[in-house]
Coordinates of C-alpha atoms and ligand atoms in Angstrom, one line a residue:
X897 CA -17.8 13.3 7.3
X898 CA -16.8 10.5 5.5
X899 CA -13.1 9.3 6.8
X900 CA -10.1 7.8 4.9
X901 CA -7.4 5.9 7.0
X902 CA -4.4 5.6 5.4
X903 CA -0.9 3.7 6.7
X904 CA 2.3 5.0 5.4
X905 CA 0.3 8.5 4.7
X906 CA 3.4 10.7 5.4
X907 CA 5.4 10.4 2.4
X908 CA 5.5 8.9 -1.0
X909 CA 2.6 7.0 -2.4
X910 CA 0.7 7.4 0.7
X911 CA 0.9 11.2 1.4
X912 CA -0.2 11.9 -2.7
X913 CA -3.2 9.3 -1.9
X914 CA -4.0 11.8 1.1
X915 CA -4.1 14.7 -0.9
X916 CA -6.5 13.3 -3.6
X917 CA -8.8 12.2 -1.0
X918 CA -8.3 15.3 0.6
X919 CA -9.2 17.2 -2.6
X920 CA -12.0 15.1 -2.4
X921 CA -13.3 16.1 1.0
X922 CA -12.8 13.2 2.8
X923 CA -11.4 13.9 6.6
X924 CA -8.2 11.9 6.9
X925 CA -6.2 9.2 9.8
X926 CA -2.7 8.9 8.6
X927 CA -0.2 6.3 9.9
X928 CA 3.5 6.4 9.8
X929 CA 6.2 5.8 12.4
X930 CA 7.5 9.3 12.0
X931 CA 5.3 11.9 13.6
X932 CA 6.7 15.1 12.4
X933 CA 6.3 14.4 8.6
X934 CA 2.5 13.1 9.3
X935 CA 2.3 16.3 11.8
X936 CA 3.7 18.2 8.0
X937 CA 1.3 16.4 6.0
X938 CA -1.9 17.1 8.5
X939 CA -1.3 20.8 8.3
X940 CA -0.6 21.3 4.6
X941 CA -3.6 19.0 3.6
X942 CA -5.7 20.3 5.9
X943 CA -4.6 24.1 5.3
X944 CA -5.3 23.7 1.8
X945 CA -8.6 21.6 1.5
X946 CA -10.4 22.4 4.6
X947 CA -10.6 18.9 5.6
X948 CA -10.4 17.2 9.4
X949 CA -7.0 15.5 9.6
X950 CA -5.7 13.1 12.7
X951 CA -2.5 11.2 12.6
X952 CA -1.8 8.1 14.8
X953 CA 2.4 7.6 14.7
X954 CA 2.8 4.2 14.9
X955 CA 5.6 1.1 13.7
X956 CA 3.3 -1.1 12.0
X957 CA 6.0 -3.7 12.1
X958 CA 5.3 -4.6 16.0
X959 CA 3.5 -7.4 16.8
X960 CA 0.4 -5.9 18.0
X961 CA 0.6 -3.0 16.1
X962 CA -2.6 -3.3 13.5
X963 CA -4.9 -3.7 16.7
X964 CA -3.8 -1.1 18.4
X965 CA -4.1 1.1 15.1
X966 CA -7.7 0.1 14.9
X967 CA -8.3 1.2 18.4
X968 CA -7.1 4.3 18.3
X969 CA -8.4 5.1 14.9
X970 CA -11.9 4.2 16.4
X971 CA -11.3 5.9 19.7
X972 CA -11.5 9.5 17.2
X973 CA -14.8 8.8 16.2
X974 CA -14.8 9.4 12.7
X975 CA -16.6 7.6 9.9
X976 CA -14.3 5.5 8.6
X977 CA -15.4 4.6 4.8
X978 CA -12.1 3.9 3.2
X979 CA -8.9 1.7 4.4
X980 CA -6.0 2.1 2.1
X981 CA -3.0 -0.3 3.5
X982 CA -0.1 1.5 1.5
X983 CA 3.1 1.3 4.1
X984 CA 5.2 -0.9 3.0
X985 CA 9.3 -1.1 2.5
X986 CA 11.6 -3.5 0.3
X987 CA 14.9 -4.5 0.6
X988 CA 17.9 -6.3 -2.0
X989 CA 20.4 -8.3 -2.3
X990 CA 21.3 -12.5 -2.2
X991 CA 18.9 -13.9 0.0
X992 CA 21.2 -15.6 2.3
X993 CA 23.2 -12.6 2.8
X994 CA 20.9 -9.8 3.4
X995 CA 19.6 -9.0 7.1
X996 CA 17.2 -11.1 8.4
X997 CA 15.6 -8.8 10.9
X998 CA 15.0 -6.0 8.0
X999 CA 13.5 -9.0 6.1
X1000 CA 11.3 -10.2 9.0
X1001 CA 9.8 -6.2 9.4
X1002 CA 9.6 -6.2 5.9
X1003 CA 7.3 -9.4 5.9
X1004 CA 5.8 -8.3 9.6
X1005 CA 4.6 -4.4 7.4
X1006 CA 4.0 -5.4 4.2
X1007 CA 1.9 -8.6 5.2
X1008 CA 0.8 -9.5 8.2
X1009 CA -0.2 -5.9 9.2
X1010 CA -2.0 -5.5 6.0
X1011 CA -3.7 -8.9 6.8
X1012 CA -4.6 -7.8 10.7
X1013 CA -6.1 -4.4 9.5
X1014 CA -8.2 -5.7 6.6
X1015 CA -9.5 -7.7 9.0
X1016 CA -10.4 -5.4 11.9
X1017 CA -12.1 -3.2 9.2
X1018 CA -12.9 -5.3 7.0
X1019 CA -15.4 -6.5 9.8
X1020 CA -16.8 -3.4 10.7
X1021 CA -17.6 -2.6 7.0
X1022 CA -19.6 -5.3 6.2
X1023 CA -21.6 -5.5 9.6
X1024 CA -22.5 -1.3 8.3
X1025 CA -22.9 -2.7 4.9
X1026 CA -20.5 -0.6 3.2
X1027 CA -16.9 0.6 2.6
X1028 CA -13.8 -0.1 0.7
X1029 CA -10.2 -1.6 1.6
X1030 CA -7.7 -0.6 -1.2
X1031 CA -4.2 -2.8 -0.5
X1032 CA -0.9 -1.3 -2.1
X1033 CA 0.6 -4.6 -4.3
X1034 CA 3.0 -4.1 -7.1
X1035 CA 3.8 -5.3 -10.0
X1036 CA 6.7 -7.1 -8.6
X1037 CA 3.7 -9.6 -7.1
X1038 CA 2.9 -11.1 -10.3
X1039 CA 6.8 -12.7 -10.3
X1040 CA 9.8 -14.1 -8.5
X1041 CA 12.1 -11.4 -8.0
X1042 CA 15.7 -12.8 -7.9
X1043 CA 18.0 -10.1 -5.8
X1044 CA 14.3 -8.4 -3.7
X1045 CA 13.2 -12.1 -3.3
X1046 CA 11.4 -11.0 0.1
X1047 CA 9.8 -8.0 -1.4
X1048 CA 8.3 -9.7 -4.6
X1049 CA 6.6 -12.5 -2.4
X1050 CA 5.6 -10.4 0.4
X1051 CA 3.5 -8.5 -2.7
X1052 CA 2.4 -11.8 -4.2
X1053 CA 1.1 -12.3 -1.1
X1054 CA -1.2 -9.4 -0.9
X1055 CA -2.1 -9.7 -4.5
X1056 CA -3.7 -13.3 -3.5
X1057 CA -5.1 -12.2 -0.4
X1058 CA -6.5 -9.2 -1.7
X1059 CA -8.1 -11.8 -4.4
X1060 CA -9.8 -14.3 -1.7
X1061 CA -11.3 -11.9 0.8
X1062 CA -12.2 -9.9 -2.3
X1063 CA -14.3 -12.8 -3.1
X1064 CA -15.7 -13.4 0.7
X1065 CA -16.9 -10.1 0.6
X1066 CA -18.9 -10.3 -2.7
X1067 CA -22.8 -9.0 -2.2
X1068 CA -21.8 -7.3 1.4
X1069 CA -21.6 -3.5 0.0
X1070 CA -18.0 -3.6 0.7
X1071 CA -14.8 -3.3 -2.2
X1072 CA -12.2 -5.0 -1.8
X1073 CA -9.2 -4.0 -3.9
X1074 CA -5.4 -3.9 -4.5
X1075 CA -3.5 -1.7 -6.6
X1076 CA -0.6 -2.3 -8.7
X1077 CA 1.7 -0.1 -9.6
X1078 CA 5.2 -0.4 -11.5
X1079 CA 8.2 1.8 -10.6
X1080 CA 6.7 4.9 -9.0
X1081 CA 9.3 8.0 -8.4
X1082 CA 9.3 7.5 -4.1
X1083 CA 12.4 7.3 -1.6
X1084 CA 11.0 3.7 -1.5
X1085 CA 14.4 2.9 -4.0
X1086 CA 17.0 4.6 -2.0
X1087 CA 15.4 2.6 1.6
X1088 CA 15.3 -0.6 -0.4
X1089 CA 19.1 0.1 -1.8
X1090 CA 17.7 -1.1 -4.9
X1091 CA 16.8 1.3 -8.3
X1092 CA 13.5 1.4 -10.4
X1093 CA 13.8 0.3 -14.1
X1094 CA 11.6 1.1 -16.5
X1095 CA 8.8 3.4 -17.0
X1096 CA 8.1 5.6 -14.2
X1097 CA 5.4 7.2 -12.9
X1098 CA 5.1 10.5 -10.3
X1099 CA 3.6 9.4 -6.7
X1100 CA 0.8 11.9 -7.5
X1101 CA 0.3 10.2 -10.8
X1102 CA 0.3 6.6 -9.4
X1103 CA -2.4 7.8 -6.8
X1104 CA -4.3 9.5 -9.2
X1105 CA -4.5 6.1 -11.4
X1106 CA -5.2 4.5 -8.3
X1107 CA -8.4 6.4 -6.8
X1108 CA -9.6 6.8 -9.8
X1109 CA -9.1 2.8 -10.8
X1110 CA -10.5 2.3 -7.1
X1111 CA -14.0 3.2 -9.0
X1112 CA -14.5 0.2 -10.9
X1113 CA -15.3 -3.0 -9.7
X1114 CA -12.1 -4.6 -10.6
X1115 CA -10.0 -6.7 -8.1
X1116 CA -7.0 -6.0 -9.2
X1117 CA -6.0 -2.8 -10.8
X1118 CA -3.1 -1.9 -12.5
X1119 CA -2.1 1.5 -13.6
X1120 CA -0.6 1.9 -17.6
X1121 CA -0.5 0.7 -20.7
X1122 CA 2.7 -1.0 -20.5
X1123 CA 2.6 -2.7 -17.1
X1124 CA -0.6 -4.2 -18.5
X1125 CA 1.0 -5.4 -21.1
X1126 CA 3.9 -7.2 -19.4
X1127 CA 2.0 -8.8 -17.3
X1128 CA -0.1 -10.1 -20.2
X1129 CA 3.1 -11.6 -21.3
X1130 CA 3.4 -15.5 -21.3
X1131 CA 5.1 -16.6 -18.4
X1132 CA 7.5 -18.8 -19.9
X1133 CA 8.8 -15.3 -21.5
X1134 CA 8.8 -13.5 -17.9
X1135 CA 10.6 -16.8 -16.8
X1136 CA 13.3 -16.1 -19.2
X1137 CA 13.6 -13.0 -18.5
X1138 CA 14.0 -13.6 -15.1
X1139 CA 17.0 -16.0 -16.1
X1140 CA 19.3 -13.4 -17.4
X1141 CA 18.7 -10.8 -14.3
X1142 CA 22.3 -10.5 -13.2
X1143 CA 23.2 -9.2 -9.5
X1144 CA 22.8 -5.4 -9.1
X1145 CA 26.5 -3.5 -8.6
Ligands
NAP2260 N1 7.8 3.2 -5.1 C1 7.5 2.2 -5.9 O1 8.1 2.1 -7.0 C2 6.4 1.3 -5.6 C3 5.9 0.5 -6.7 C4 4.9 -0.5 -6.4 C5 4.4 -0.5 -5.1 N2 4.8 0.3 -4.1 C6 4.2 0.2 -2.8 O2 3.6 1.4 -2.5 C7 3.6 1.5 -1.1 C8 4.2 2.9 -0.7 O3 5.5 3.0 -1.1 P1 6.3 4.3 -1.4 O4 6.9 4.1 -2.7 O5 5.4 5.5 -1.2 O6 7.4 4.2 -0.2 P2 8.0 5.4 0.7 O7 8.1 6.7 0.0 O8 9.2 4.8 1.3 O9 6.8 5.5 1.9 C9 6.6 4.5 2.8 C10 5.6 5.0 3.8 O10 5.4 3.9 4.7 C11 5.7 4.4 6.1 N3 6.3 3.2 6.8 C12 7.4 2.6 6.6 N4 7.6 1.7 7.5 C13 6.6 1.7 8.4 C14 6.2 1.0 9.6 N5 7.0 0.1 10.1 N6 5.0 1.3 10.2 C15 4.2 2.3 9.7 N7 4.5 3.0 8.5 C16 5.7 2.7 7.9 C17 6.7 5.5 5.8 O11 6.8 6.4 6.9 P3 7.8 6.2 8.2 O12 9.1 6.0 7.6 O13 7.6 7.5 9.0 O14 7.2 5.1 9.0 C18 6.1 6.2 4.6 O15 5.0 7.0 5.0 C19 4.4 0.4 -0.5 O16 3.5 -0.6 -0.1 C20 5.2 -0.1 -1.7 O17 5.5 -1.5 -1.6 C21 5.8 1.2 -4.4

């Protein structure tokens, strides 16, 4: 059976991704650190749709981590046809006063894992001639992001990788992708002590628009109308916006 690994699969984004694919009849390998909600997730998804699902609990945020992800994912001997690299975290605050070591996992999850495990895959996909990585950006890549100033570039930083291997891997049979959403309706806020402005979309809305976006041949994708249309904005305007953000209370 076609396989869909997922990081960050037990809550959020990541577990409503799991149920679409689930729906879908793929068999499932979700990551998270927390066993007991993926343990939750495995039987409710599988309950439901019938499908095969494995979890592998593990902090992607360790150096080491991604590799030994890919190891254990292969040790189950499924078909793996799909990456998604969705965990992620964010953080707030003035740059020089927020914790470094949240900062440093933050960078260590949202990049460099996401970087080692596209990758590992990524080679296995195009040596079978086929498959797909889907990265979790944001809209927040597409800007500096006075007062989340690591969480905005971490995301830029997927956006433009995303982009180049997206690009390496033209003609192999293999997608790559990243989606970008705006403010979806996750514990991702409270974690981040930050708050979500703007229009707002449900997680199982978000990963609807995303598997479904995940179709086209598109690099980047970017669910709704009007995320789409601010980031067709002129910069100088997203500039001056930026220049009257004011410190969150
Ligand atoms: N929510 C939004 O508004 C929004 C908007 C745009 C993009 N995104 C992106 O969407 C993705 C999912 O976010 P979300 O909103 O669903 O957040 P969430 O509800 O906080 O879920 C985050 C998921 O990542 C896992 N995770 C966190 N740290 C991890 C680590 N060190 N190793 C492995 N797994 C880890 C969490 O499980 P454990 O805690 O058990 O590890 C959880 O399953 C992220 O990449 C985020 O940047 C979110």
């Amino acid at each position: 059976m076609k396989t869909v690994l997922i990081t960050g699969g037990s809550e959020g984004l990541g577990a409503a991704l799991a149920e679409v694919y689930a729906r879908q009849g793929y068999d499932l390998i979700l990551n998270a650190r927390h066993a007991d909600r993926l343990t939750d997730v495995r039987w409710r998804l599988s309950g439901r749709y019938g499908v095969r699902v494995e979890v592998l609990p593990l902090d992607l945020a360790r150096p080491g981590a991604a590799e030994q992800l890919y190891q254990q994912a292969g040790a189950l001997h499924m078909d793996i046809r799909i990456l998604v690299n969705n965990a992620g975290m964010g953080s707030s605050g003035i740059s020089w006063e927020t914790d470094v070591a949240k900062e440093e996992r933050e960078v260590l999850l949202n990049d460099v894992a996401l970087m080692s495990l596209t990758k590992l895959f990524l080679k296995d996909m195009v040596q079978q001639g086929c498959g797909q990585i889907l990265n979790i950006g944001s809209t927040a890549a597409f800007q500096a992001g006075p007062y989340a100033a690591c969480y905005y570039a971490s995301k830029a930083f997927v956006v433009r990788y995303t982009e180049a291997v997206a690009r390496e891997a033209k003609g192999t049979g293999v997608k790559v992708q990243c989606f970008c959403p705006g403010p979806v309706r996750t514990g991702f806020f409270a974690k981040a002590g930050s708050k979500a402005r703007g229009p707002i979309l449900s997680a199982s809305q978000a990963a609807e628009e995303a598997v479904r976006l995940s179709q086209s041949s598109r690099v980047i994708l970017i669910p709704g109308m009007s995320s789409r249309l601010m980031l067709a904005a002129p910069q100088k305007l997203r500039v001056a916006v930026l220049a009257r953000l004011k410190k969150p209370q």
